[in-house]
Amino acid sequence: KRSVAFGLGMAAIAVALLSGIDRYDTTLFSVHMVQHVLLTFVAAPLIALAGPITLLLRAASPGGRQRWILPVLHSRALRILAFPVVAWVVFAGVMWASHFSPLFDAALEDPLLHDLEHGLFLGTAILFWWPVVAVDPGPWRMPHPVRALYVFLQMPQNTFLAVVLLGATTVLYPHYATTGRTWGPTPLADQGTAAGIMWIAGDAVFLLAILAVIAAWMRADARDIDRSDRRADVERAAIRERERDLAERLAREREAQSGSGAAR
């Protein structure tokens, strides 16, 4: 299961960055949005589901674990970044800051900056999904109801961001208005399509994640009930065993008393 999730996550990254999508991401904003959706809403949760930290700990040598991996996992910086509220805010903040700052348009002109932007999107998305999936060990652990709320609260900000992009009456990123493209939708119409992709794809993934968390919650409750039932069965069996021992002891005592009375 983890290997499949990791393979699918890597495939999503490859489609986003090494296919025709990457060829047209600086030409059409809608294609660029598909790229970002693949990185943040497909690749990131799949990689988190694969448990990369667990795999790394298993694959590393004992010296490597003690010298490099465990100090990073136990570091104060990671503990702060992995705190669910911080991870939530960082992910949402990157979404807003990247779309409403000069960074987005500058990344369209500079390939290195564009690659760094992709890394930022993927990294913060993995940070966000890490406590939701909760496969890898982490400094913080959320119960299932809190996980569902954590994901649910991300939906409105994603929707609002998409609505702001959709409602813009001017092209927000000059690069797309100056490509000289003579085919396809106008830059403003393309911007609206990109906003729709963000809205529909993002909210759909969040809804699926919430349903998955609820399903995991129900399974966990069922396992807890089964464990409680097994403990109760063991306790009842122990009680019945003690009752049998007591009954047998009392019976022997009565027999002994009867025998001594008959002898007198």
mmCIF file of C-alpha atoms in Angstrom:
data_model
loop_
_atom_site.group_PDB
_atom_site.id
_atom_site.type_symbol
_atom_site.label_atom_id
_atom_site.label_comp_id
_atom_site.label_asym_id
_atom_site.label_seq_id
_atom_site.Cartn_x
_atom_site.Cartn_y
_atom_site.Cartn_z
ATOM 1 C CA LYS A 1 0.000 0.000 0.000
ATOM 2 C CA ARG A 2 2.742 2.492 0.920
ATOM 3 C CA SER A 3 4.789 1.591 -2.135
ATOM 4 C CA VAL A 4 1.775 2.130 -4.366
ATOM 5 C CA ALA A 5 1.060 5.509 -2.761
ATOM 6 C CA PHE A 6 4.687 6.567 -3.191
ATOM 7 C CA GLY A 7 4.726 5.448 -6.821
ATOM 8 C CA LEU A 8 1.503 7.317 -7.577
ATOM 9 C CA GLY A 9 2.836 10.416 -5.829
ATOM 10 C CA MET A 10 6.010 10.346 -7.901
ATOM 11 C CA ALA A 11 3.914 9.800 -11.036
ATOM 12 C CA ALA A 12 1.813 12.864 -10.183
ATOM 13 C CA ILE A 13 4.996 14.949 -9.798
ATOM 14 C CA ALA A 14 6.304 13.614 -13.097
ATOM 15 C CA VAL A 15 3.062 14.487 -14.893
ATOM 16 C CA ALA A 16 3.079 17.945 -13.364
ATOM 17 C CA LEU A 17 6.702 18.796 -14.059
ATOM 18 C CA LEU A 18 7.929 16.572 -16.895
ATOM 19 C CA SER A 19 5.005 16.386 -19.309
ATOM 20 C CA GLY A 20 3.225 18.735 -21.693
ATOM 21 C CA ILE A 21 1.743 20.464 -18.658
ATOM 22 C CA ASP A 22 5.158 21.904 -17.818
ATOM 23 C CA ARG A 23 5.592 23.001 -21.442
ATOM 24 C CA TYR A 24 2.511 25.217 -21.336
ATOM 25 C CA ASP A 25 2.428 26.340 -17.711
ATOM 26 C CA THR A 26 3.962 29.702 -18.601
ATOM 27 C CA THR A 27 1.587 30.096 -21.533
ATOM 28 C CA LEU A 28 -1.768 29.330 -19.925
ATOM 29 C CA PHE A 29 -2.625 30.068 -16.306
ATOM 30 C CA SER A 30 -5.189 27.241 -16.347
ATOM 31 C CA VAL A 31 -2.450 24.740 -17.240
ATOM 32 C CA HIS A 32 -0.287 26.212 -14.491
ATOM 33 C CA MET A 33 -3.152 25.707 -12.042
ATOM 34 C CA VAL A 34 -3.466 22.046 -13.072
ATOM 35 C CA GLN A 35 0.224 21.736 -12.273
ATOM 36 C CA HIS A 36 -0.260 23.220 -8.816
ATOM 37 C CA VAL A 37 -3.302 21.040 -8.138
ATOM 38 C CA LEU A 38 -1.287 17.929 -9.017
ATOM 39 C CA LEU A 39 1.515 18.954 -6.669
ATOM 40 C CA THR A 40 -0.537 20.103 -3.668
ATOM 41 C CA PHE A 41 -3.704 18.001 -3.840
ATOM 42 C CA VAL A 42 -2.506 14.775 -5.469
ATOM 43 C CA ALA A 43 1.235 14.245 -5.052
ATOM 44 C CA ALA A 44 1.541 15.684 -1.531
ATOM 45 C CA PRO A 45 -1.148 13.557 0.202
ATOM 46 C CA LEU A 46 0.026 10.442 -1.641
ATOM 47 C CA ILE A 47 3.617 11.001 -0.512
ATOM 48 C CA ALA A 48 2.420 11.592 3.054
ATOM 49 C CA LEU A 49 0.386 8.374 2.821
ATOM 50 C CA ALA A 50 3.507 6.482 1.737
ATOM 51 C CA GLY A 51 5.190 7.238 5.079
ATOM 52 C CA PRO A 52 8.490 8.572 3.688
ATOM 53 C CA ILE A 53 9.982 9.208 7.143
ATOM 54 C CA THR A 54 9.331 5.620 8.212
ATOM 55 C CA LEU A 55 10.846 4.329 4.967
ATOM 56 C CA LEU A 56 13.878 6.590 5.447
ATOM 57 C CA LEU A 57 14.376 5.394 9.022
ATOM 58 C CA ARG A 58 14.216 1.771 7.889
ATOM 59 C CA ALA A 59 16.565 2.280 4.953
ATOM 60 C CA ALA A 60 19.181 4.347 6.801
ATOM 61 C CA SER A 61 22.086 2.840 8.693
ATOM 62 C CA PRO A 62 22.042 3.047 12.507
ATOM 63 C CA GLY A 63 24.759 5.690 12.372
ATOM 64 C CA GLY A 64 22.858 7.733 9.811
ATOM 65 C CA ARG A 65 19.683 7.580 11.870
ATOM 66 C CA GLN A 66 21.449 8.717 15.034
ATOM 67 C CA ARG A 67 23.614 11.370 13.383
ATOM 68 C CA TRP A 68 21.283 12.961 10.848
ATOM 69 C CA ILE A 69 17.673 11.800 10.770
ATOM 70 C CA LEU A 70 16.673 11.631 14.447
ATOM 71 C CA PRO A 71 18.238 15.005 15.351
ATOM 72 C CA VAL A 72 16.202 16.629 12.569
ATOM 73 C CA LEU A 73 12.997 14.827 13.611
ATOM 74 C CA HIS A 74 13.509 15.866 17.232
ATOM 75 C CA SER A 75 14.601 19.415 16.430
ATOM 76 C CA ARG A 76 12.742 22.397 17.786
ATOM 77 C CA ALA A 77 12.321 23.868 14.296
ATOM 78 C CA LEU A 78 10.539 20.778 12.975
ATOM 79 C CA ARG A 79 8.431 20.551 16.110
ATOM 80 C CA ILE A 80 7.233 24.101 15.492
ATOM 81 C CA LEU A 81 6.671 23.633 11.751
ATOM 82 C CA ALA A 82 4.850 20.333 12.280
ATOM 83 C CA PHE A 83 2.473 21.830 14.848
ATOM 84 C CA PRO A 84 -0.903 21.484 13.070
ATOM 85 C CA VAL A 85 -1.916 25.135 13.460
ATOM 86 C CA VAL A 86 1.447 26.261 12.069
ATOM 87 C CA ALA A 87 1.287 23.760 9.188
ATOM 88 C CA TRP A 88 -2.251 24.905 8.364
ATOM 89 C CA VAL A 89 -1.306 28.584 8.378
ATOM 90 C CA VAL A 90 1.908 28.031 6.407
ATOM 91 C CA PHE A 91 0.082 26.120 3.667
ATOM 92 C CA ALA A 92 -2.715 28.694 3.395
ATOM 93 C CA GLY A 93 -0.225 31.554 3.627
ATOM 94 C CA VAL A 94 1.876 30.200 0.775
ATOM 95 C CA MET A 95 -1.238 29.887 -1.390
ATOM 96 C CA TRP A 96 -2.238 33.505 -0.810
ATOM 97 C CA ALA A 97 1.244 34.999 -0.817
ATOM 98 C CA SER A 98 2.244 33.258 -4.023
ATOM 99 C CA HIS A 99 -0.901 34.257 -5.925
ATOM 100 C CA PHE A 100 -1.043 37.844 -4.661
ATOM 101 C CA SER A 101 2.564 38.915 -4.659
ATOM 102 C CA PRO A 102 5.177 39.644 -7.367
ATOM 103 C CA LEU A 103 6.571 36.144 -6.765
ATOM 104 C CA PHE A 104 4.057 34.429 -9.047
ATOM 105 C CA ASP A 105 4.719 36.627 -12.093
ATOM 106 C CA ALA A 106 8.470 36.649 -11.439
ATOM 107 C CA ALA A 107 8.491 32.830 -11.337
ATOM 108 C CA LEU A 108 6.927 32.777 -14.793
ATOM 109 C CA GLU A 109 9.930 34.700 -16.133
ATOM 110 C CA ASP A 110 12.700 32.939 -14.166
ATOM 111 C CA PRO A 111 13.001 29.119 -14.511
ATOM 112 C CA LEU A 112 15.001 28.755 -11.286
ATOM 113 C CA LEU A 113 12.476 30.782 -9.317
ATOM 114 C CA HIS A 114 9.730 28.739 -10.954
ATOM 115 C CA ASP A 115 11.330 25.510 -9.728
ATOM 116 C CA LEU A 116 11.700 26.971 -6.241
ATOM 117 C CA GLU A 117 8.015 27.896 -6.287
ATOM 118 C CA HIS A 118 7.089 24.322 -7.166
ATOM 119 C CA GLY A 119 9.267 23.031 -4.337
ATOM 120 C CA LEU A 120 7.599 25.464 -1.932
ATOM 121 C CA PHE A 121 4.136 24.351 -3.005
ATOM 122 C CA LEU A 122 4.983 20.656 -2.685
ATOM 123 C CA GLY A 123 6.867 21.033 0.607
ATOM 124 C CA THR A 124 4.200 23.077 2.391
ATOM 125 C CA ALA A 125 1.487 20.778 1.060
ATOM 126 C CA ILE A 126 3.265 17.698 2.453
ATOM 127 C CA LEU A 127 3.620 19.563 5.753
ATOM 128 C CA PHE A 128 -0.142 20.222 5.718
ATOM 129 C CA TRP A 129 -1.145 16.642 4.849
ATOM 130 C CA TRP A 130 1.334 14.986 7.252
ATOM 131 C CA PRO A 131 -0.869 15.257 10.399
ATOM 132 C CA VAL A 132 -3.989 14.395 8.394
ATOM 133 C CA VAL A 133 -2.628 11.096 7.121
ATOM 134 C CA ALA A 134 -0.722 10.428 10.383
ATOM 135 C CA VAL A 135 1.173 7.440 8.949
ATOM 136 C CA ASP A 136 4.646 8.690 9.834
ATOM 137 C CA PRO A 137 5.762 9.380 13.392
ATOM 138 C CA GLY A 138 5.494 13.022 14.305
ATOM 139 C CA PRO A 139 5.858 15.355 17.263
ATOM 140 C CA TRP A 140 2.115 16.019 17.287
ATOM 141 C CA ARG A 141 -0.822 13.641 16.995
ATOM 142 C CA MET A 142 -4.377 14.790 16.345
ATOM 143 C CA PRO A 143 -7.451 12.671 17.156
ATOM 144 C CA HIS A 144 -9.697 11.877 14.221
ATOM 145 C CA PRO A 145 -12.359 14.537 14.939
ATOM 146 C CA VAL A 146 -9.671 17.236 15.034
ATOM 147 C CA ARG A 147 -8.169 15.948 11.775
ATOM 148 C CA ALA A 148 -11.549 16.234 10.068
ATOM 149 C CA LEU A 149 -11.960 19.788 11.379
ATOM 150 C CA TYR A 150 -8.390 20.643 10.348
ATOM 151 C CA VAL A 151 -9.128 19.673 6.731
ATOM 152 C CA PHE A 152 -12.624 21.155 6.743
ATOM 153 C CA LEU A 153 -11.330 24.579 7.777
ATOM 154 C CA GLN A 154 -8.940 24.595 4.814
ATOM 155 C CA MET A 155 -11.858 24.404 2.382
ATOM 156 C CA PRO A 156 -13.249 27.935 2.908
ATOM 157 C CA GLN A 157 -9.876 29.602 2.389
ATOM 158 C CA ASN A 158 -9.314 27.591 -0.798
ATOM 159 C CA THR A 159 -12.783 28.519 -2.019
ATOM 160 C CA PHE A 160 -12.342 32.172 -1.117
ATOM 161 C CA LEU A 161 -8.974 32.325 -2.872
ATOM 162 C CA ALA A 162 -10.537 30.821 -5.995
ATOM 163 C CA VAL A 163 -13.483 33.236 -5.803
ATOM 164 C CA VAL A 164 -11.115 36.217 -5.559
ATOM 165 C CA LEU A 165 -9.243 35.003 -8.650
ATOM 166 C CA LEU A 166 -12.517 34.334 -10.432
ATOM 167 C CA GLY A 167 -13.898 37.772 -9.605
ATOM 168 C CA ALA A 168 -10.833 39.687 -10.795
ATOM 169 C CA THR A 169 -11.729 42.014 -13.670
ATOM 170 C CA THR A 170 -8.132 42.438 -14.829
ATOM 171 C CA VAL A 171 -5.350 40.016 -15.634
ATOM 172 C CA LEU A 172 -3.467 39.561 -12.355
ATOM 173 C CA TYR A 173 -0.209 38.342 -13.891
ATOM 174 C CA PRO A 174 1.189 40.526 -16.693
ATOM 175 C CA HIS A 175 3.252 37.650 -18.075
ATOM 176 C CA TYR A 176 0.143 35.906 -19.394
ATOM 177 C CA ALA A 177 -1.052 39.101 -21.085
ATOM 178 C CA THR A 178 2.248 39.600 -22.905
ATOM 179 C CA THR A 179 2.936 36.135 -24.316
ATOM 180 C CA GLY A 180 1.650 37.117 -27.749
ATOM 181 C CA ARG A 181 -0.518 34.008 -27.840
ATOM 182 C CA THR A 182 -2.978 34.081 -30.760
ATOM 183 C CA TRP A 183 -4.861 30.906 -29.891
ATOM 184 C CA GLY A 184 -7.008 29.672 -27.035
ATOM 185 C CA PRO A 185 -8.950 31.737 -24.493
ATOM 186 C CA THR A 186 -8.199 35.334 -23.639
ATOM 187 C CA PRO A 187 -5.894 35.836 -20.638
ATOM 188 C CA LEU A 188 -8.839 36.966 -18.493
ATOM 189 C CA ALA A 189 -10.992 33.990 -19.505
ATOM 190 C CA ASP A 190 -8.038 31.671 -18.907
ATOM 191 C CA GLN A 191 -7.639 33.208 -15.449
ATOM 192 C CA GLY A 192 -11.282 32.403 -14.706
ATOM 193 C CA THR A 193 -10.764 28.815 -15.841
ATOM 194 C CA ALA A 194 -7.754 28.512 -13.538
ATOM 195 C CA ALA A 195 -9.833 29.800 -10.620
ATOM 196 C CA GLY A 196 -12.532 27.220 -11.389
ATOM 197 C CA ILE A 197 -9.955 24.430 -11.433
ATOM 198 C CA MET A 198 -8.624 25.540 -8.043
ATOM 199 C CA TRP A 199 -12.123 25.765 -6.596
ATOM 200 C CA ILE A 200 -13.519 22.458 -7.861
ATOM 201 C CA ALA A 201 -10.391 20.305 -7.590
ATOM 202 C CA GLY A 202 -9.325 21.678 -4.220
ATOM 203 C CA ASP A 203 -12.703 21.374 -2.547
ATOM 204 C CA ALA A 204 -13.247 17.914 -4.043
ATOM 205 C CA VAL A 205 -9.944 16.682 -2.603
ATOM 206 C CA PHE A 206 -10.712 18.232 0.786
ATOM 207 C CA LEU A 207 -14.130 16.541 0.843
ATOM 208 C CA LEU A 208 -12.585 13.184 -0.055
ATOM 209 C CA ALA A 209 -9.987 13.674 2.671
ATOM 210 C CA ILE A 210 -12.681 14.458 5.239
ATOM 211 C CA LEU A 211 -14.610 11.325 4.252
ATOM 212 C CA ALA A 212 -11.407 9.275 4.494
ATOM 213 C CA VAL A 213 -10.680 10.662 7.966
ATOM 214 C CA ILE A 214 -14.239 9.881 9.094
ATOM 215 C CA ALA A 215 -13.938 6.349 7.710
ATOM 216 C CA ALA A 216 -10.625 5.888 9.554
ATOM 217 C CA TRP A 217 -12.279 7.267 12.689
ATOM 218 C CA MET A 218 -15.077 4.711 12.426
ATOM 219 C CA ARG A 219 -12.576 1.878 11.884
ATOM 220 C CA ALA A 220 -10.541 3.032 14.885
ATOM 221 C CA ASP A 221 -13.690 3.131 17.029
ATOM 222 C CA ALA A 222 -14.631 -0.351 15.829
ATOM 223 C CA ARG A 223 -11.160 -1.624 16.756
ATOM 224 C CA ASP A 224 -11.449 -0.005 20.189
ATOM 225 C CA ILE A 225 -14.832 -1.661 20.706
ATOM 226 C CA ASP A 226 -13.400 -5.037 19.645
ATOM 227 C CA ARG A 227 -10.487 -4.624 22.067
ATOM 228 C CA SER A 228 -12.877 -3.630 24.845
ATOM 229 C CA ASP A 229 -15.066 -6.639 24.089
ATOM 230 C CA ARG A 230 -12.046 -8.953 24.128
ATOM 231 C CA ARG A 231 -10.864 -7.504 27.441
ATOM 232 C CA ALA A 232 -14.383 -7.882 28.828
ATOM 233 C CA ASP A 233 -14.490 -11.516 27.633
ATOM 234 C CA VAL A 234 -11.143 -12.219 29.302
ATOM 235 C CA GLU A 235 -12.320 -10.568 32.524
ATOM 236 C CA ARG A 236 -15.617 -12.482 32.479
ATOM 237 C CA ALA A 237 -13.753 -15.736 31.864
ATOM 238 C CA ALA A 238 -11.425 -14.968 34.783
ATOM 239 C CA ILE A 239 -14.440 -14.206 36.999
ATOM 240 C CA ARG A 240 -16.124 -17.459 35.995
ATOM 241 C CA GLU A 241 -12.893 -19.334 36.706
ATOM 242 C CA ARG A 242 -12.651 -17.763 40.163
ATOM 243 C CA GLU A 243 -16.324 -18.580 40.794
ATOM 244 C CA ARG A 244 -15.720 -22.233 39.842
ATOM 245 C CA ASP A 245 -12.670 -22.394 42.083
ATOM 246 C CA LEU A 246 -14.660 -20.887 44.944
ATOM 247 C CA ALA A 247 -17.595 -23.246 44.391
ATOM 248 C CA GLU A 248 -15.260 -26.253 44.313
ATOM 249 C CA ARG A 249 -13.501 -25.096 47.494
ATOM 250 C CA LEU A 250 -16.802 -24.559 49.291
ATOM 251 C CA ALA A 251 -17.996 -27.966 48.135
ATOM 252 C CA ARG A 252 -14.847 -29.603 49.481
ATOM 253 C CA GLU A 253 -15.223 -27.769 52.772
ATOM 254 C CA ARG A 254 -18.855 -28.948 53.096
ATOM 255 C CA GLU A 255 -17.820 -32.507 52.309
ATOM 256 C CA ALA A 256 -15.081 -32.280 54.899
ATOM 257 C CA GLN A 257 -17.505 -30.953 57.482
ATOM 258 C CA SER A 258 -20.059 -33.649 56.641
ATOM 259 C CA GLY A 259 -17.433 -36.344 56.969
ATOM 260 C CA SER A 260 -16.265 -35.104 60.343
ATOM 261 C CA GLY A 261 -19.860 -34.896 61.578
ATOM 262 C CA ALA A 262 -20.605 -38.472 60.507
ATOM 263 C CA ALA A 263 -17.459 -39.656 62.291
ATOM 264 C CA ARG A 264 -18.674 -38.150 65.565
#
